[in-house]
Coordinates of C-alpha atoms in Angstrom, one line a residue:
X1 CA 0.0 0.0 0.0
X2 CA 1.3 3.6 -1.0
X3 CA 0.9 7.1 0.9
X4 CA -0.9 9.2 -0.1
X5 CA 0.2 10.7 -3.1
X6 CA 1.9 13.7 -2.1
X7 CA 3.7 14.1 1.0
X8 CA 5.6 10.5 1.3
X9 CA 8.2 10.2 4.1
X10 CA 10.6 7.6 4.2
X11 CA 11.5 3.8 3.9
X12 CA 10.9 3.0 7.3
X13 CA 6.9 3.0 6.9
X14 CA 5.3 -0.8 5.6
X15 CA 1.6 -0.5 6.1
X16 CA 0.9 -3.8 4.7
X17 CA 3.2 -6.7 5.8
X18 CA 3.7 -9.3 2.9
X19 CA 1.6 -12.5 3.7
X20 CA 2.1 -15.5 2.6
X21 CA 1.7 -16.7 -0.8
X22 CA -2.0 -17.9 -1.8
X23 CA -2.3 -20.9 -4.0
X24 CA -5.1 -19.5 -5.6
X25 CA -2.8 -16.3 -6.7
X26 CA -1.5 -18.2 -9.3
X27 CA -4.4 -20.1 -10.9
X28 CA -7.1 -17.0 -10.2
X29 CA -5.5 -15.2 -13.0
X30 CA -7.0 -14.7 -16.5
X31 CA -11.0 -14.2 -17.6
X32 CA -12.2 -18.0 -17.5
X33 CA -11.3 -17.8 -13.5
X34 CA -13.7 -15.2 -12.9
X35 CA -15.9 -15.7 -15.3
X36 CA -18.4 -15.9 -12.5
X37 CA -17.1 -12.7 -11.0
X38 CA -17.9 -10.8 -14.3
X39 CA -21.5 -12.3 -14.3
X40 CA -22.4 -11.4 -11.3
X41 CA -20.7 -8.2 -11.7
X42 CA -23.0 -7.9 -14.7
X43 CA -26.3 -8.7 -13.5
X44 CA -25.6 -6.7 -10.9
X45 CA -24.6 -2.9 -12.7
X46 CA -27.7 -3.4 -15.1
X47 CA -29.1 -1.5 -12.2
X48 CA -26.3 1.3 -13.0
X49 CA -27.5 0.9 -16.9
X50 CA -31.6 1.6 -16.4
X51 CA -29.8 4.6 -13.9
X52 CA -28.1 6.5 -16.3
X53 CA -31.4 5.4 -18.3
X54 CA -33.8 7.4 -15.8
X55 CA -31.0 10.4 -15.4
X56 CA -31.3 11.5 -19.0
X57 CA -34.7 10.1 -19.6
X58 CA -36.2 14.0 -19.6
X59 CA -33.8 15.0 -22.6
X60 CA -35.9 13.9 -25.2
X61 CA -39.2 14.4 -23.4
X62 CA -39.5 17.9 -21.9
X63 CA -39.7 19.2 -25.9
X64 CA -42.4 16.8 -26.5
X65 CA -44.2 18.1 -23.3
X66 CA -43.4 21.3 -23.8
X67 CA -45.4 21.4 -27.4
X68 CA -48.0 18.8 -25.8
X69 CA -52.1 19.3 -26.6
X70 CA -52.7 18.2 -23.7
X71 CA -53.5 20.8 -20.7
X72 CA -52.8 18.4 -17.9
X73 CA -49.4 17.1 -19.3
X74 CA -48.0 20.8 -21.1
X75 CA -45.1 21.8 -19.1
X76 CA -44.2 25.6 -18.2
X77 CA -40.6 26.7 -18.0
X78 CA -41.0 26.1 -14.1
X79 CA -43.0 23.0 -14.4
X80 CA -40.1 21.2 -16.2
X81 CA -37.3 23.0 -14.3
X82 CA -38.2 20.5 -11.6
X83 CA -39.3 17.3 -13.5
X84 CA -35.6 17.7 -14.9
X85 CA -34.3 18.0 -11.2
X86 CA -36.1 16.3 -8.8
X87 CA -34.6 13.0 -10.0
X88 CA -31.3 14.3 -7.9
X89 CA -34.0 14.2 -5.1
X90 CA -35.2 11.0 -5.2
X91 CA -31.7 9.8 -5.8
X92 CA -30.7 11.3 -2.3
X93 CA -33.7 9.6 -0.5
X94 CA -32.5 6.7 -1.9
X95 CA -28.8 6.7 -0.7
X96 CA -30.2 7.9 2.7
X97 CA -32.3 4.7 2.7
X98 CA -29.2 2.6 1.4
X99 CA -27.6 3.4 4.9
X100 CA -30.1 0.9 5.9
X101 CA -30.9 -1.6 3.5
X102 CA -27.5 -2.0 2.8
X103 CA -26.6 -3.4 6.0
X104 CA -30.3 -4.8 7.0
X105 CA -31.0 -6.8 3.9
X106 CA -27.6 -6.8 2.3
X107 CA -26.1 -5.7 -1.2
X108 CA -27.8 -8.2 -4.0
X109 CA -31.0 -8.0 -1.7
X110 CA -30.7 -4.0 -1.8
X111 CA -30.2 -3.7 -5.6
X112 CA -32.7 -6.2 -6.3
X113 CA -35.3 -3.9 -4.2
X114 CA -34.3 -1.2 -6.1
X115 CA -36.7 -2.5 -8.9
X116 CA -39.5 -1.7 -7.2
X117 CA -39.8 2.1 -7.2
X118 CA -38.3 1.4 -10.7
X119 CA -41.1 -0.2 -12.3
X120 CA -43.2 1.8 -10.2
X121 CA -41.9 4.9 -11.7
X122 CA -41.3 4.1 -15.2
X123 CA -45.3 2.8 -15.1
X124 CA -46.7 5.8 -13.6
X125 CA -44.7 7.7 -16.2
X126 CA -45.8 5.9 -19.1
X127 CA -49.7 6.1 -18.3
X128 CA -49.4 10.0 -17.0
X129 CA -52.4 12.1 -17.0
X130 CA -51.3 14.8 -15.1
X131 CA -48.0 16.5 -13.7
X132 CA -48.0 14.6 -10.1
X133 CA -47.8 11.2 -12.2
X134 CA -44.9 12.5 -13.8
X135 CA -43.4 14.0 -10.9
X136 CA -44.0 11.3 -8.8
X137 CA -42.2 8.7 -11.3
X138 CA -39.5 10.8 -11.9
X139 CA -39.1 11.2 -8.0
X140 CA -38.8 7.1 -7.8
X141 CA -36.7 6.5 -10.5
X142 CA -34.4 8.6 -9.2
X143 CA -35.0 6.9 -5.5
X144 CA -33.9 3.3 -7.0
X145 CA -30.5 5.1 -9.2
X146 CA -29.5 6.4 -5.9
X147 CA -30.0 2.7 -4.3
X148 CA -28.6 1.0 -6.6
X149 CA -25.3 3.9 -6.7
X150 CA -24.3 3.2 -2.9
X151 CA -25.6 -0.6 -3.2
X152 CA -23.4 -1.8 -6.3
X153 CA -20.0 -0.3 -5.8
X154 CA -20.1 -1.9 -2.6
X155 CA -21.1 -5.5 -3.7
X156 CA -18.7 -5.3 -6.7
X157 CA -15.7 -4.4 -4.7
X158 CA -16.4 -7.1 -2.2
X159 CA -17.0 -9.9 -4.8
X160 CA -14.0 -9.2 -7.0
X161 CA -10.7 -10.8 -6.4
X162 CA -7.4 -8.0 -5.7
X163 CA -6.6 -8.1 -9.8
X164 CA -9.7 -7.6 -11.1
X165 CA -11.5 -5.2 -8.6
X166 CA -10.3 -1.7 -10.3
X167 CA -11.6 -3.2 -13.7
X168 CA -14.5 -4.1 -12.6
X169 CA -15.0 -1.4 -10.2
X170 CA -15.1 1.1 -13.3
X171 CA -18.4 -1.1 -14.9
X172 CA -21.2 1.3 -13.0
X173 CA -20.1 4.5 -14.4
X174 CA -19.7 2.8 -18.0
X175 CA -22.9 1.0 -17.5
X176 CA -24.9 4.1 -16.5
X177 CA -23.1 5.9 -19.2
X178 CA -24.6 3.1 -22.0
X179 CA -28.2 3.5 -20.4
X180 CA -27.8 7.4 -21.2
X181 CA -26.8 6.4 -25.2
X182 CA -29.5 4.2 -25.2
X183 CA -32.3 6.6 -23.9
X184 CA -30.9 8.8 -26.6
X185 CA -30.6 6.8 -29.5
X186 CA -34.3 5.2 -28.4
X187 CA -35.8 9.0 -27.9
X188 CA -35.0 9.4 -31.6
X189 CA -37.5 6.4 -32.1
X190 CA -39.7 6.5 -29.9
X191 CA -42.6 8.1 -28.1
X192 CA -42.0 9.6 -25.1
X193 CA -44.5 7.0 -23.4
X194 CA -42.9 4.0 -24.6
X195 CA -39.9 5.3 -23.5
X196 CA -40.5 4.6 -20.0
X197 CA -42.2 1.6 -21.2
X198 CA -38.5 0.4 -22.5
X199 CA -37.1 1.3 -19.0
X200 CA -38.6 -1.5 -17.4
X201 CA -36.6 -4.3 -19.9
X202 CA -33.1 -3.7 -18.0
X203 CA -34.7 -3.7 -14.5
X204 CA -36.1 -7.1 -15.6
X205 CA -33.5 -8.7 -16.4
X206 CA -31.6 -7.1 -13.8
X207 CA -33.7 -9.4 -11.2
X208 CA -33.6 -12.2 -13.1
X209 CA -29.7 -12.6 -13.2
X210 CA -29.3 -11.2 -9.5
X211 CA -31.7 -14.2 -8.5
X212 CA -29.4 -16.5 -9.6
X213 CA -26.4 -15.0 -7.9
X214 CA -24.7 -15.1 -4.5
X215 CA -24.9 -12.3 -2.0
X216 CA -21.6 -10.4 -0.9
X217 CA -19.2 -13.4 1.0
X218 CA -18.3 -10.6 3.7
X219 CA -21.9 -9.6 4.3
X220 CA -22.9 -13.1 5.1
X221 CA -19.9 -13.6 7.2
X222 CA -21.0 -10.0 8.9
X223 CA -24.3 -11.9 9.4
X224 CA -22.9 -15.2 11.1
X225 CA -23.5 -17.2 8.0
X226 CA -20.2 -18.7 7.5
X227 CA -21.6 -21.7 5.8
X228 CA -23.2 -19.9 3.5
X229 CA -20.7 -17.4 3.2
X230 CA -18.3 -20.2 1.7
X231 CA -20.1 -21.9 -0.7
X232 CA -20.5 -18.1 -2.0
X233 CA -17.1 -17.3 -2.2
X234 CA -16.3 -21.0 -3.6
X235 CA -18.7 -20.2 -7.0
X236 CA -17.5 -16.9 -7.3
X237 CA -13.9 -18.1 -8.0
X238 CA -15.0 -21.3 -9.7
X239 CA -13.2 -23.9 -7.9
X240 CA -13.0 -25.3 -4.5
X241 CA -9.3 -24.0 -3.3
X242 CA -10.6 -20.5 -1.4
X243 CA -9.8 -21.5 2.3
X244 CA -6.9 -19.0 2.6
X245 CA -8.8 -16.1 1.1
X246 CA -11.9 -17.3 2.9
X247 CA -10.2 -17.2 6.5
X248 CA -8.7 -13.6 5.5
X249 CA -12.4 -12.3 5.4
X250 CA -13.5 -14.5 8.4
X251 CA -10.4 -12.7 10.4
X252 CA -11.8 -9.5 9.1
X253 CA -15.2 -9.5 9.8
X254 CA -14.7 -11.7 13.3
X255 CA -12.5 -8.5 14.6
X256 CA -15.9 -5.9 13.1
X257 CA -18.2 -7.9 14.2
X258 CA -20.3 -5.3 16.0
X259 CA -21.8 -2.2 14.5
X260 CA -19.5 1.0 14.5
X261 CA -20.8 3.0 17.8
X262 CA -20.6 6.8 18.0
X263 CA -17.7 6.6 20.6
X264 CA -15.4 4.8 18.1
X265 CA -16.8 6.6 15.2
X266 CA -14.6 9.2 16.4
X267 CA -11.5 7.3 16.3
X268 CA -9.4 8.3 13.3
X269 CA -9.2 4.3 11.7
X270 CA -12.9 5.1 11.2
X271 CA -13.4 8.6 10.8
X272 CA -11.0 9.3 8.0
X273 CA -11.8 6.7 5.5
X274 CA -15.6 7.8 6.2
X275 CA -14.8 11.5 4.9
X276 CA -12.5 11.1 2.7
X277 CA -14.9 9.3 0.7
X278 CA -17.9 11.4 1.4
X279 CA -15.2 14.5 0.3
X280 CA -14.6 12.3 -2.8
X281 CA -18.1 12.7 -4.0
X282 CA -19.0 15.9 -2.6
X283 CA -16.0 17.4 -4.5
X284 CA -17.0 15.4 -7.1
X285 CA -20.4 16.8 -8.3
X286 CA -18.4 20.8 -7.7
X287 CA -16.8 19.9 -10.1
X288 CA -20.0 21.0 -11.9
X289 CA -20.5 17.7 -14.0
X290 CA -24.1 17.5 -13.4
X291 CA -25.0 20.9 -14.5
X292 CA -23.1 21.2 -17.0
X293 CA -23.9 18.2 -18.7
X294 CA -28.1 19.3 -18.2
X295 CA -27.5 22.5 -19.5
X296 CA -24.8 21.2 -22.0
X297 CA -27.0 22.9 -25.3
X298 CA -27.8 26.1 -23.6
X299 CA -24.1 26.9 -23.3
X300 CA -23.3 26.0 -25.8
X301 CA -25.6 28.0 -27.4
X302 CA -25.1 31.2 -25.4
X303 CA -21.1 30.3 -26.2
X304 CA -22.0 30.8 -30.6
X305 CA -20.9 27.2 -30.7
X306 CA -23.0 26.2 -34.3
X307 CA -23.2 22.8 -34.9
X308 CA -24.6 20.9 -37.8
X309 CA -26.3 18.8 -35.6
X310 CA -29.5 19.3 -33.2
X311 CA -29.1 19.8 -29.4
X312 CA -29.8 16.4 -28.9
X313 CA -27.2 14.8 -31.1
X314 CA -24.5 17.3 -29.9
X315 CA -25.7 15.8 -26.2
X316 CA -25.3 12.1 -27.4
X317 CA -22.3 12.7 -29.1
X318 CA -20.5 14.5 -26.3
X319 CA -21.7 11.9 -23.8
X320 CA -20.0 9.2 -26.1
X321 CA -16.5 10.4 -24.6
X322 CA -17.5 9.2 -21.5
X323 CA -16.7 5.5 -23.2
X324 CA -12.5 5.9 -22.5
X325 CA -11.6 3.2 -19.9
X326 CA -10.9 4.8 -16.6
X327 CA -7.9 3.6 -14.8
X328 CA -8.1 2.1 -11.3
X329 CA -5.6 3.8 -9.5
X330 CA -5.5 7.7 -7.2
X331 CA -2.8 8.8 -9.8
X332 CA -5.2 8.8 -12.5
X333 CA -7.1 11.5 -9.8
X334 CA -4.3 13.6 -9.8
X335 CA -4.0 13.0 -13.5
X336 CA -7.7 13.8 -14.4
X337 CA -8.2 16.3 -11.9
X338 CA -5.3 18.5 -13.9
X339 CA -7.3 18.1 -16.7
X340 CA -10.7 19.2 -15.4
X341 CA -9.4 22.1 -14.0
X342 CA -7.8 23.1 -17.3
X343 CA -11.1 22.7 -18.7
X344 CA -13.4 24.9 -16.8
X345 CA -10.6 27.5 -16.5
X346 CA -10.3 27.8 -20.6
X347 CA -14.1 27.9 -20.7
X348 CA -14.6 30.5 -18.3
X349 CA -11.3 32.7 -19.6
X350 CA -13.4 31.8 -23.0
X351 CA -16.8 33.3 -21.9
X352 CA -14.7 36.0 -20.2
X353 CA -12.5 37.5 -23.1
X354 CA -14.2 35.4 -26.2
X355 CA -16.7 36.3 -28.6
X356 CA -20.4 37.5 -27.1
X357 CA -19.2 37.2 -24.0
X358 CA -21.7 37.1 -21.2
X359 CA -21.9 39.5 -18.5
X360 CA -24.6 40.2 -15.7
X361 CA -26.4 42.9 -17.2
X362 CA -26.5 41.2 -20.8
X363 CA -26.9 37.7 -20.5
X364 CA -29.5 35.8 -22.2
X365 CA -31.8 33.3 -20.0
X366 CA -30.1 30.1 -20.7
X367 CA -33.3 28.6 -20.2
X368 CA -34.9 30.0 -22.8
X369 CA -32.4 29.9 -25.5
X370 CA -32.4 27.9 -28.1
X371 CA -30.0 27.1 -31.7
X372 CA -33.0 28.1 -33.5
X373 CA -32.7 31.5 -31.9
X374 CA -29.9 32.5 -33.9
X375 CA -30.3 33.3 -37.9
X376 CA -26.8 33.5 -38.5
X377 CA -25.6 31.3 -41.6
X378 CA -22.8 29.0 -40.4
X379 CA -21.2 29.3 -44.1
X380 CA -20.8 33.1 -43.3
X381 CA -20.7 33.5 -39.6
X382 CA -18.5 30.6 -38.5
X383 CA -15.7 31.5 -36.1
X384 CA -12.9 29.0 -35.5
X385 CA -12.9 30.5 -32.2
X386 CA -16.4 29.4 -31.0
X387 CA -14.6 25.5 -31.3
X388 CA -12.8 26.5 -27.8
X389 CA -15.7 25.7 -25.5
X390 CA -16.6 22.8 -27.5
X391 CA -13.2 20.9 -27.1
X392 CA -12.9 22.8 -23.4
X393 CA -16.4 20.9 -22.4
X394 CA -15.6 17.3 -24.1
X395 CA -11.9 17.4 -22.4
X396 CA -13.7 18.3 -19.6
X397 CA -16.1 15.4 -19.8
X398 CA -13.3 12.8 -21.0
X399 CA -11.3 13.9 -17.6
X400 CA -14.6 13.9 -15.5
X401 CA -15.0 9.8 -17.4
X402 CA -11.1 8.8 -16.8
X403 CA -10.8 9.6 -13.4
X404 CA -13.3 11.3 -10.8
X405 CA -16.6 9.7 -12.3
X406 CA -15.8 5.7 -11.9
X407 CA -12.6 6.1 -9.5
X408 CA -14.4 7.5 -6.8
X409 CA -17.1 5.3 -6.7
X410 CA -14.5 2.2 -6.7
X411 CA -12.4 4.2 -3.6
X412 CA -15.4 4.8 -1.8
X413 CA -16.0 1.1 -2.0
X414 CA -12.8 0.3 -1.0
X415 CA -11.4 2.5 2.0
X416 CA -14.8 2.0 3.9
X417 CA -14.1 0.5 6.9
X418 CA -16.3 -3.2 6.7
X419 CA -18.6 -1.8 9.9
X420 CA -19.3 1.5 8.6
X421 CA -19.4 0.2 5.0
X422 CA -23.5 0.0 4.2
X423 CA -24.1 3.1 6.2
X424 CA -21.4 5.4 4.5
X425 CA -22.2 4.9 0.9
X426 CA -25.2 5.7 1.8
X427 CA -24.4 8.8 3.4
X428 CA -21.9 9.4 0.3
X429 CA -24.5 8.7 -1.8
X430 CA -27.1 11.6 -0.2
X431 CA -24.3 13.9 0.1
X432 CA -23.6 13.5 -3.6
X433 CA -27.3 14.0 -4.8
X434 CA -28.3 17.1 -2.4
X435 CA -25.3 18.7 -3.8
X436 CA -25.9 17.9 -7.5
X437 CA -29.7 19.5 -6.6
X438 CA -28.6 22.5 -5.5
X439 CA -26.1 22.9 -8.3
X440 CA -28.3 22.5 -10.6
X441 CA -31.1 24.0 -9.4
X442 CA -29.1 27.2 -8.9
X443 CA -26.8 27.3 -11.9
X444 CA -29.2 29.6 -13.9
X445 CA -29.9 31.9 -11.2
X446 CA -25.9 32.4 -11.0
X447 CA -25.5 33.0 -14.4
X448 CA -28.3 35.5 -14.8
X449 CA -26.7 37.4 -11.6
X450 CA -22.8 36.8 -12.5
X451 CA -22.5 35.9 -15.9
X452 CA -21.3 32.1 -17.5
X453 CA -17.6 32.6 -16.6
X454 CA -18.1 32.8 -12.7
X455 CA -19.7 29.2 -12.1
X456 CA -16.6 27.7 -14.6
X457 CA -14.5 30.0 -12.6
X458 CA -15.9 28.2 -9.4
X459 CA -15.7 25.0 -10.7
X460 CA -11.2 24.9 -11.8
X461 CA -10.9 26.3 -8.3
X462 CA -13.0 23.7 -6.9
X463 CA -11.0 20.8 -9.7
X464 CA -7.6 23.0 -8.0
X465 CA -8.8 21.4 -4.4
X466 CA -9.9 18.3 -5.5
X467 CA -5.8 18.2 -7.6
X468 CA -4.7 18.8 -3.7
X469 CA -7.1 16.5 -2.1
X470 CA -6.2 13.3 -3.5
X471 CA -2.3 14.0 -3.5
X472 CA -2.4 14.5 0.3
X473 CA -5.4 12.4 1.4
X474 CA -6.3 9.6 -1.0
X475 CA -4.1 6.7 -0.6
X476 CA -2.8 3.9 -3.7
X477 CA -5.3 1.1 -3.1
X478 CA -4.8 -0.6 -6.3
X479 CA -4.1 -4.2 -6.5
X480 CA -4.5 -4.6 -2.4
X481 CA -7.0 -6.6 -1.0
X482 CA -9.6 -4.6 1.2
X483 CA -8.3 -6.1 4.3
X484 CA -4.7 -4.6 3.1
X485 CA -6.3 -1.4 2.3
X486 CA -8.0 -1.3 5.9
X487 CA -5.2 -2.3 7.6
X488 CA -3.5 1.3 5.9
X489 CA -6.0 3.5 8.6
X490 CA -5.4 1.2 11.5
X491 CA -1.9 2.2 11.4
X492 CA -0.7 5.5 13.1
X493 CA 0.5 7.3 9.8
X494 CA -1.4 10.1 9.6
X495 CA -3.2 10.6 6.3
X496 CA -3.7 14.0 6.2
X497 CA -0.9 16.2 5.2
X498 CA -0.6 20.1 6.0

């Protein structure tokens, strides 16, 4: 196990003592060994697919409302203001219930509930007659994403073997980011009623898979249920020879076998790992990704970025970055991080200093601009210029898809302490969502007061602190066991640097 990034001291520190060789470690290598691993992995981030599914589900249908005969089901500026955001509501209920479930009925049993306010949702939506139908099914689909986000991270990283975990650990984020090119390249088909109707095939299937697969080995061990626990772990690895990595976990769990009190929650072994994760994903949505990716056309419009393309395209297309493999380790933090901040700062030096810049007293209501708004003729008005904040956004997105979109899910799996663990995503989870609301619930009402540079302003010094965070609090975990990797805060090296 590393330090953290920045402020190593010397050779005299060995957080992880070298045990002895496994005989599994050399036959547990290659794709046929975990082959069962993967499935299970699979079945289980279909619930990450139908979430990035729900989270851009109101692209393609907010037009069609917008223009809709109907008086009960036409939307108003305000009305679908918050059908677009009160998904990052219901997503925060449901990590604030995932700090129970996910201990209570455990992580397969908590994903698999998921599908219930899922199907309830994407139902109510598809037979809507009125605004509170819509509301309402927006509300739970965002309840089940934000289940499912603190519930599969966790099982995934407790399933997967040392060598496969960071792979694997990326999946959710590339899952959810395939459910949001699906709902995009299906909103070009289809009704915005069948839509939700083709919501409810992934959350199917989801259950059907999951049924068939083994909870989390270290929850059932957490639960007393050794026997069970075993003849887990021996399917997921495929073969019989899992006694050494099976009494590792048993050690584990035997010395947390008791739920974290509030007396030792204040002990640093627990404490730190707890915020440095929940400051993982609290820095992680300042980064503005959320609102810049909901309000991705309107800046670009009010940036004279003309495209060939409608809004929605542009959206897909630019989303389709987010396909680069991540790599599992905190240097590709520090890596992606650099690039972010790079990112934002261009854009806002761009809408500072660029072309039609946008200033307090003269900016147009991103909420009601459109592309059609503007009659210039892209033969004669095209500025090589106005391609700035195009690449700016898609490096920014690319960065956002390498590093601090998957990474910090799979780190917030992996330094929670085993005790805490159901109870912390959870709270990572809420803190994540409520600050994703408020960003984007409040990104226009900053622009109209401040202009379109200060929130990009905000968010390269906010991608500056998260370049500082993770060199001088996040440590290496890759390619250590969890049990290594909680071993690191039980030892009196202080994590936090000055």
């Amino acid at each position: 196990m590393q330090e953290p990034l920045l402020g190593a001291e010397g050779l005299d520190y060995d957080t992880f003592p070298e045990a002895p060789a496994s005989p599994r470690e050399s036959t547990r290598a290659g794709a046929l060994q975990n082959r069962r691993v993967f499935l299970a992995t699979f079945a289980a981030v279909l619930g990450n697919f139908s979430f990035g599914y729900a989270l851009v589900y109101t692209s393609p249908v907010i037009p069609a409302l917008k223009l809709s005969s109907d008086p009960a089901l036409h939307l108003n500026k305000i009305q679908a203001s918050w059908f677009g955001s009160v998904f990052t509501l219901g997503a925060a209920a449901g990590g604030l219930s995932a700090m129970v479930l996910n201990d209570l009925l455990g992580r397969k049993l908590s994903i698999m509930f998921s599908a219930v306010p899922s199907v309830i949702g994407y139902a109510l939506m598809a037979g809507a007659h009125g605004l509170w139908m819509l509301l309402l099914g927006r509300t739970l689909t965002g309840f089940a994403g934000g289940l499912t986000a603190a519930c599969i991270p966790v099982y995934v990283s407790e399933i997967a073997p040392p060598g496969v975990r960071g792979a694997l650990g990326a999946t959710p984020q590339l899952m959810a980011v395939f459910g949001s090119l699906s709902l995009y390249a299906l909103g070009l088909l289809l009704p915005w009623r069948w839509l939700a109707v083709a919501g409810e095939g992934p959350v199917l299937i989801m259950i059907l898979l999951l049924s068939f697969m083994p909870n989390s080995p270290r929850f059932l061990l957490s639960k007393g249920r050794d026997e069970e626990a075993l003849q887990a772990l021996t399917w997921l690895r495929a073969d019989s020879e899992v006694h050494w990595e099976f009494e590792q976990i048993q050690d584990n769990v035997r010395r947390q076998s008791s739920r974290v009190s509030w007396a030792e929650a204040q002990d640093p072994r627990v404490y730190r790992p707890i915020l440095i994760a929940v400051l993982m994903r609290f820095l992680q949505q300042l980064t503005g990704i959320t609102p810049i990716l909901v309000y991705l056309q309107t800046i670009f419009d009010s940036t004279s970025v003309l495209l060939p393309v409608c809004g929605l395209e542009s959206s897909g297309h630019t989303q389709a970055s987010l396909a680069h493999g991540p790599g599992p380790s905190a240097w590709q933090l520090l890596q992606t991080a650099s690039i972010m901040f790079v990112a934002n700062l261009t854009l806002g030096l761009y809408v500072q200093f660029g072309p039609r810049s946008l200033t307090p007293n003269g900016t147009v209501g991103l909420e009601i601009m459109t592309l059609g708004d503007t009659e210039q003729s892209p033969a004669t008005s095209f500025n090589y210029l106005t391609l700035i904040p195009l690449l700016a956004t898609m490096l920014f997105i690319m960065g956002y898809a390498m590093g601090w979109g998957p990474i910090t899910w799979l780190l917030m799996s992996e330094v929670l302490p085993l005790r805490a663990r159901g109870v912390a995503s959870g709270l990572c989870v809420l803190v994540s969502w409520l600050t994703a609301f408020v960003l984007t619930k409040y990104f226009l009402l900053a622009v109209n007061a401040f202009g379109l540079q200060v929130p990009f302003f905000f968010f390269s010094a906010i991608c500056l602190l998260s370049l500082l965070f993770t060199g001088c609090c996040v440590p290496e975990t890759k390619g250590r066991s969890l049990e290594q990797i909680e071993a690191f805060f039980h030892t009196r090296r202080m994590s936090f640097r000055p």
